[in-house]
mmCIF file of C-alpha atoms in Angstrom:
data_model
loop_
_atom_site.group_PDB
_atom_site.id
_atom_site.type_symbol
_atom_site.label_atom_id
_atom_site.label_comp_id
_atom_site.label_asym_id
_atom_site.label_seq_id
_atom_site.Cartn_x
_atom_site.Cartn_y
_atom_site.Cartn_z
ATOM 1 C CA UNK A 54 49.920 107.281 67.060
ATOM 2 C CA UNK A 55 48.690 107.509 70.594
ATOM 3 C CA UNK A 56 50.366 109.909 72.965
ATOM 4 C CA UNK A 57 50.669 112.582 70.278
ATOM 5 C CA UNK A 58 54.123 111.436 69.239
ATOM 6 C CA UNK A 59 54.945 111.280 65.535
ATOM 7 C CA UNK A 60 57.987 110.167 63.620
ATOM 8 C CA UNK A 61 59.814 113.263 62.430
ATOM 9 C CA UNK A 62 62.949 114.554 60.837
ATOM 10 C CA UNK A 63 65.974 113.501 62.858
ATOM 11 C CA UNK A 64 64.321 110.227 63.877
ATOM 12 C CA UNK A 65 65.112 106.673 62.809
ATOM 13 C CA UNK A 66 62.589 103.881 62.296
ATOM 14 C CA UNK A 67 64.189 100.490 62.972
ATOM 15 C CA UNK A 68 62.233 97.525 61.622
ATOM 16 C CA UNK A 69 63.505 94.416 63.366
ATOM 17 C CA UNK A 70 63.761 91.057 61.549
ATOM 18 C CA UNK A 71 60.597 91.044 59.421
ATOM 19 C CA UNK A 72 61.930 88.024 57.534
ATOM 20 C CA UNK A 73 60.241 85.024 55.956
ATOM 21 C CA UNK A 74 61.422 82.542 58.591
ATOM 22 C CA UNK A 75 59.726 84.555 61.361
ATOM 23 C CA UNK A 76 56.384 84.719 59.546
ATOM 24 C CA UNK A 77 53.772 81.964 59.101
ATOM 25 C CA UNK A 78 55.218 79.208 56.924
ATOM 26 C CA UNK A 79 58.786 79.960 58.019
ATOM 27 C CA UNK A 80 61.236 77.896 60.042
ATOM 28 C CA UNK A 81 60.587 79.820 63.279
ATOM 29 C CA UNK A 82 57.133 81.361 62.728
ATOM 30 C CA UNK A 83 55.602 83.941 65.025
ATOM 31 C CA UNK A 84 51.814 83.740 65.114
ATOM 32 C CA UNK A 85 50.573 86.891 63.415
ATOM 33 C CA UNK A 86 54.061 87.784 62.239
ATOM 34 C CA UNK A 87 52.673 88.771 58.850
ATOM 35 C CA UNK A 88 49.670 90.582 60.369
ATOM 36 C CA UNK A 89 51.900 93.518 61.391
ATOM 37 C CA UNK A 90 53.005 94.239 57.818
ATOM 38 C CA UNK A 91 50.300 96.783 56.961
ATOM 39 C CA UNK A 92 51.148 98.796 60.094
ATOM 40 C CA UNK A 93 54.903 98.500 59.481
ATOM 41 C CA UNK A 94 54.460 99.707 55.893
ATOM 42 C CA UNK A 95 52.368 102.644 57.132
ATOM 43 C CA UNK A 96 55.214 103.533 59.530
ATOM 44 C CA UNK A 97 57.689 103.357 56.631
ATOM 45 C CA UNK A 98 55.498 105.776 54.673
ATOM 46 C CA UNK A 99 55.229 108.081 57.703
ATOM 47 C CA UNK A 100 58.973 108.003 58.321
ATOM 48 C CA UNK A 101 59.867 108.517 54.665
ATOM 49 C CA UNK A 102 57.410 111.417 54.379
ATOM 50 C CA UNK A 103 58.905 113.065 57.466
ATOM 51 C CA UNK A 104 62.490 112.736 56.263
ATOM 52 C CA UNK A 105 63.376 110.173 58.942
ATOM 53 C CA UNK A 106 65.908 107.399 58.424
ATOM 54 C CA UNK A 107 64.401 103.972 57.716
ATOM 55 C CA UNK A 108 66.470 100.971 58.760
ATOM 56 C CA UNK A 109 65.832 97.245 58.885
ATOM 57 C CA UNK A 110 67.738 94.609 60.793
ATOM 58 C CA UNK A 111 68.043 91.040 59.648
ATOM 59 C CA UNK A 112 69.248 87.796 61.132
ATOM 60 C CA UNK A 113 71.874 86.579 58.670
ATOM 61 C CA UNK A 114 73.086 83.297 60.063
ATOM 62 C CA UNK A 115 75.798 81.051 58.663
ATOM 63 C CA UNK A 116 74.569 77.463 58.126
ATOM 64 C CA UNK A 117 76.306 76.238 61.307
ATOM 65 C CA UNK A 118 75.339 79.104 63.603
ATOM 66 C CA UNK A 119 75.729 78.387 67.358
ATOM 67 C CA UNK A 120 72.099 79.378 68.064
ATOM 68 C CA UNK A 121 70.798 76.400 66.049
ATOM 69 C CA UNK A 122 69.708 73.297 67.939
ATOM 70 C CA UNK A 123 72.048 71.138 65.803
ATOM 71 C CA UNK A 124 74.944 73.138 67.315
ATOM 72 C CA UNK A 125 73.508 73.013 70.845
ATOM 73 C CA UNK A 126 71.592 76.288 70.652
ATOM 74 C CA UNK A 127 67.937 76.995 71.553
ATOM 75 C CA UNK A 128 66.509 77.622 68.061
ATOM 76 C CA UNK A 129 65.757 75.589 64.945
ATOM 77 C CA UNK A 130 67.758 76.422 61.819
ATOM 78 C CA UNK A 131 66.480 79.796 60.523
ATOM 79 C CA UNK A 132 67.450 82.891 58.526
ATOM 80 C CA UNK A 133 70.409 81.204 56.847
ATOM 81 C CA UNK A 134 72.377 83.582 54.636
ATOM 82 C CA UNK A 135 71.133 83.823 51.042
ATOM 83 C CA UNK A 136 68.249 81.374 51.628
ATOM 84 C CA UNK A 137 64.587 82.363 51.119
ATOM 85 C CA UNK A 138 63.898 82.226 54.864
ATOM 86 C CA UNK A 139 66.447 84.998 55.494
ATOM 87 C CA UNK A 140 64.861 87.362 52.952
ATOM 88 C CA UNK A 141 62.673 90.211 54.094
ATOM 89 C CA UNK A 142 58.978 89.362 53.753
ATOM 90 C CA UNK A 143 57.694 90.079 50.232
ATOM 91 C CA UNK A 144 55.049 92.492 51.553
ATOM 92 C CA UNK A 145 57.542 94.591 53.497
ATOM 93 C CA UNK A 146 57.928 97.776 51.448
ATOM 94 C CA UNK A 147 61.409 98.952 52.356
ATOM 95 C CA UNK A 148 62.585 101.985 50.397
ATOM 96 C CA UNK A 149 65.696 101.512 48.287
ATOM 97 C CA UNK A 150 67.456 103.968 50.613
ATOM 98 C CA UNK A 151 66.801 101.822 53.713
ATOM 99 C CA UNK A 152 69.802 101.138 55.923
ATOM 100 C CA UNK A 153 70.210 97.364 56.360
ATOM 101 C CA UNK A 154 71.695 96.175 59.663
ATOM 102 C CA UNK A 155 73.060 92.645 59.526
ATOM 103 C CA UNK A 156 73.302 90.685 62.767
ATOM 104 C CA UNK A 157 73.566 87.062 63.805
ATOM 105 C CA UNK A 158 76.416 86.418 61.400
ATOM 106 C CA UNK A 159 79.023 85.785 64.090
ATOM 107 C CA UNK A 160 80.103 82.253 64.968
ATOM 108 C CA UNK A 161 81.175 83.087 68.535
ATOM 109 C CA UNK A 162 77.741 84.170 69.829
ATOM 110 C CA UNK A 163 74.221 85.186 68.883
ATOM 111 C CA UNK A 164 73.140 88.804 68.424
ATOM 112 C CA UNK A 165 69.539 89.539 69.320
ATOM 113 C CA UNK A 166 69.881 93.320 69.262
ATOM 114 C CA UNK A 167 70.434 95.353 66.101
ATOM 115 C CA UNK A 168 72.917 97.335 68.236
ATOM 116 C CA UNK A 169 74.995 94.302 69.316
ATOM 117 C CA UNK A 170 78.431 94.740 67.737
ATOM 118 C CA UNK A 171 76.964 96.102 64.484
ATOM 119 C CA UNK A 172 78.119 99.728 64.732
ATOM 120 C CA UNK A 173 74.487 100.885 64.636
ATOM 121 C CA UNK A 174 74.699 103.382 67.522
ATOM 122 C CA UNK A 175 77.730 105.049 65.952
ATOM 123 C CA UNK A 176 76.037 105.163 62.541
ATOM 124 C CA UNK A 177 72.891 106.729 64.001
ATOM 125 C CA UNK A 178 74.998 109.368 65.746
ATOM 126 C CA UNK A 179 76.930 109.998 62.526
ATOM 127 C CA UNK A 180 73.603 110.581 60.767
ATOM 128 C CA UNK A 181 72.523 112.917 63.617
ATOM 129 C CA UNK A 182 69.570 110.751 64.663
ATOM 130 C CA UNK A 183 67.940 112.098 67.830
ATOM 131 C CA UNK A 184 65.182 109.516 68.510
ATOM 132 C CA UNK A 185 64.645 105.855 67.606
ATOM 133 C CA UNK A 186 61.357 104.104 66.796
ATOM 134 C CA UNK A 187 61.373 100.303 66.949
ATOM 135 C CA UNK A 188 58.942 97.670 65.633
ATOM 136 C CA UNK A 189 59.047 94.155 64.185
ATOM 137 C CA UNK A 190 59.663 90.558 65.205
ATOM 138 C CA UNK A 191 59.787 89.151 67.773
ATOM 139 C CA UNK A 192 58.655 91.577 70.442
ATOM 140 C CA UNK A 193 59.922 89.382 73.278
ATOM 141 C CA UNK A 194 63.294 88.559 71.695
ATOM 142 C CA UNK A 195 65.035 90.785 69.131
ATOM 143 C CA UNK A 196 62.675 93.788 69.314
ATOM 144 C CA UNK A 197 63.067 93.807 73.108
ATOM 145 C CA UNK A 198 66.862 93.574 72.918
ATOM 146 C CA UNK A 199 67.069 96.296 70.259
ATOM 147 C CA UNK A 200 64.847 98.720 72.189
ATOM 148 C CA UNK A 201 66.780 98.134 75.435
ATOM 149 C CA UNK A 202 70.103 98.737 73.682
ATOM 150 C CA UNK A 203 68.730 101.860 71.991
ATOM 151 C CA UNK A 204 67.865 103.356 75.389
ATOM 152 C CA UNK A 205 71.220 102.230 76.793
ATOM 153 C CA UNK A 206 72.932 104.019 73.894
ATOM 154 C CA UNK A 207 71.204 107.236 74.967
ATOM 155 C CA UNK A 208 68.459 107.515 72.358
ATOM 156 C CA UNK A 209 64.909 108.397 73.396
ATOM 157 C CA UNK A 210 63.206 105.223 72.186
ATOM 158 C CA UNK A 211 59.648 104.430 71.151
ATOM 159 C CA UNK A 212 58.266 100.931 70.648
ATOM 160 C CA UNK A 213 55.307 100.735 68.266
ATOM 161 C CA UNK A 214 53.327 97.929 69.896
ATOM 162 C CA UNK A 215 50.783 97.388 67.098
ATOM 163 C CA UNK A 216 53.634 96.889 64.617
ATOM 164 C CA UNK A 217 55.347 94.200 66.701
ATOM 165 C CA UNK A 218 54.421 90.602 67.537
ATOM 166 C CA UNK A 219 55.765 88.326 70.303
ATOM 167 C CA UNK A 220 56.661 84.642 70.273
ATOM 168 C CA UNK A 221 54.228 84.167 73.174
ATOM 169 C CA UNK A 222 51.599 86.426 74.722
ATOM 170 C CA UNK A 223 53.221 85.974 78.138
ATOM 171 C CA UNK A 224 56.652 86.814 76.769
ATOM 172 C CA UNK A 225 55.219 89.857 75.029
ATOM 173 C CA UNK A 226 53.572 91.148 78.205
ATOM 174 C CA UNK A 227 56.779 90.652 80.198
ATOM 175 C CA UNK A 228 58.818 92.403 77.498
ATOM 176 C CA UNK A 229 56.464 95.404 77.442
ATOM 177 C CA UNK A 230 56.685 95.747 81.222
ATOM 178 C CA UNK A 231 60.487 95.508 81.152
ATOM 179 C CA UNK A 232 60.763 98.020 78.303
ATOM 180 C CA UNK A 233 58.509 100.506 80.069
ATOM 181 C CA UNK A 234 60.621 100.188 83.251
ATOM 182 C CA UNK A 235 63.760 100.816 81.160
ATOM 183 C CA UNK A 236 62.312 104.056 79.804
ATOM 184 C CA UNK A 237 61.109 102.936 76.378
ATOM 185 C CA UNK A 238 57.928 104.803 75.452
ATOM 186 C CA UNK A 239 55.188 102.428 74.290
ATOM 187 C CA UNK A 240 52.972 103.749 71.496
ATOM 188 C CA UNK A 241 50.464 102.109 69.185
#
């Protein structure tokens, strides 16, 4: 990685929402969403080899989630619990020990961040995590929100840019600028 930083013991790698519905062919596809998989898998190998915690968040929506356009929300129906679109992408090589963070399962609001009312910050502290590395989909939505909340929770936070993809190039550029201003370290 650039900048000389490496994932090490005491770190956590958080892979955000690398699910079928966010990849080409899914209900809410991100262009190039599957193109990040080789880099994400390499990060998993690096983290596992260093003794770091590997975690993955997932949208896990009920069929009538308020974020869906049929319920007045901004998004098409996606990542519905127990449907193929909600599954992690087949090429994502999560270890069996990976910590799974479920979000988006509330009916009162959406949850873009893996930290939003999931207990993640407390769990990371319980596991004595010192730094957080973030990557995944979509850079300008859930990855952004997760990285911002990680910094707000007091964790030195790194965003791996080459292992993340935005909904739009403009949104991605704006997210990177905002994250850098918030103190997230951008690495590739």
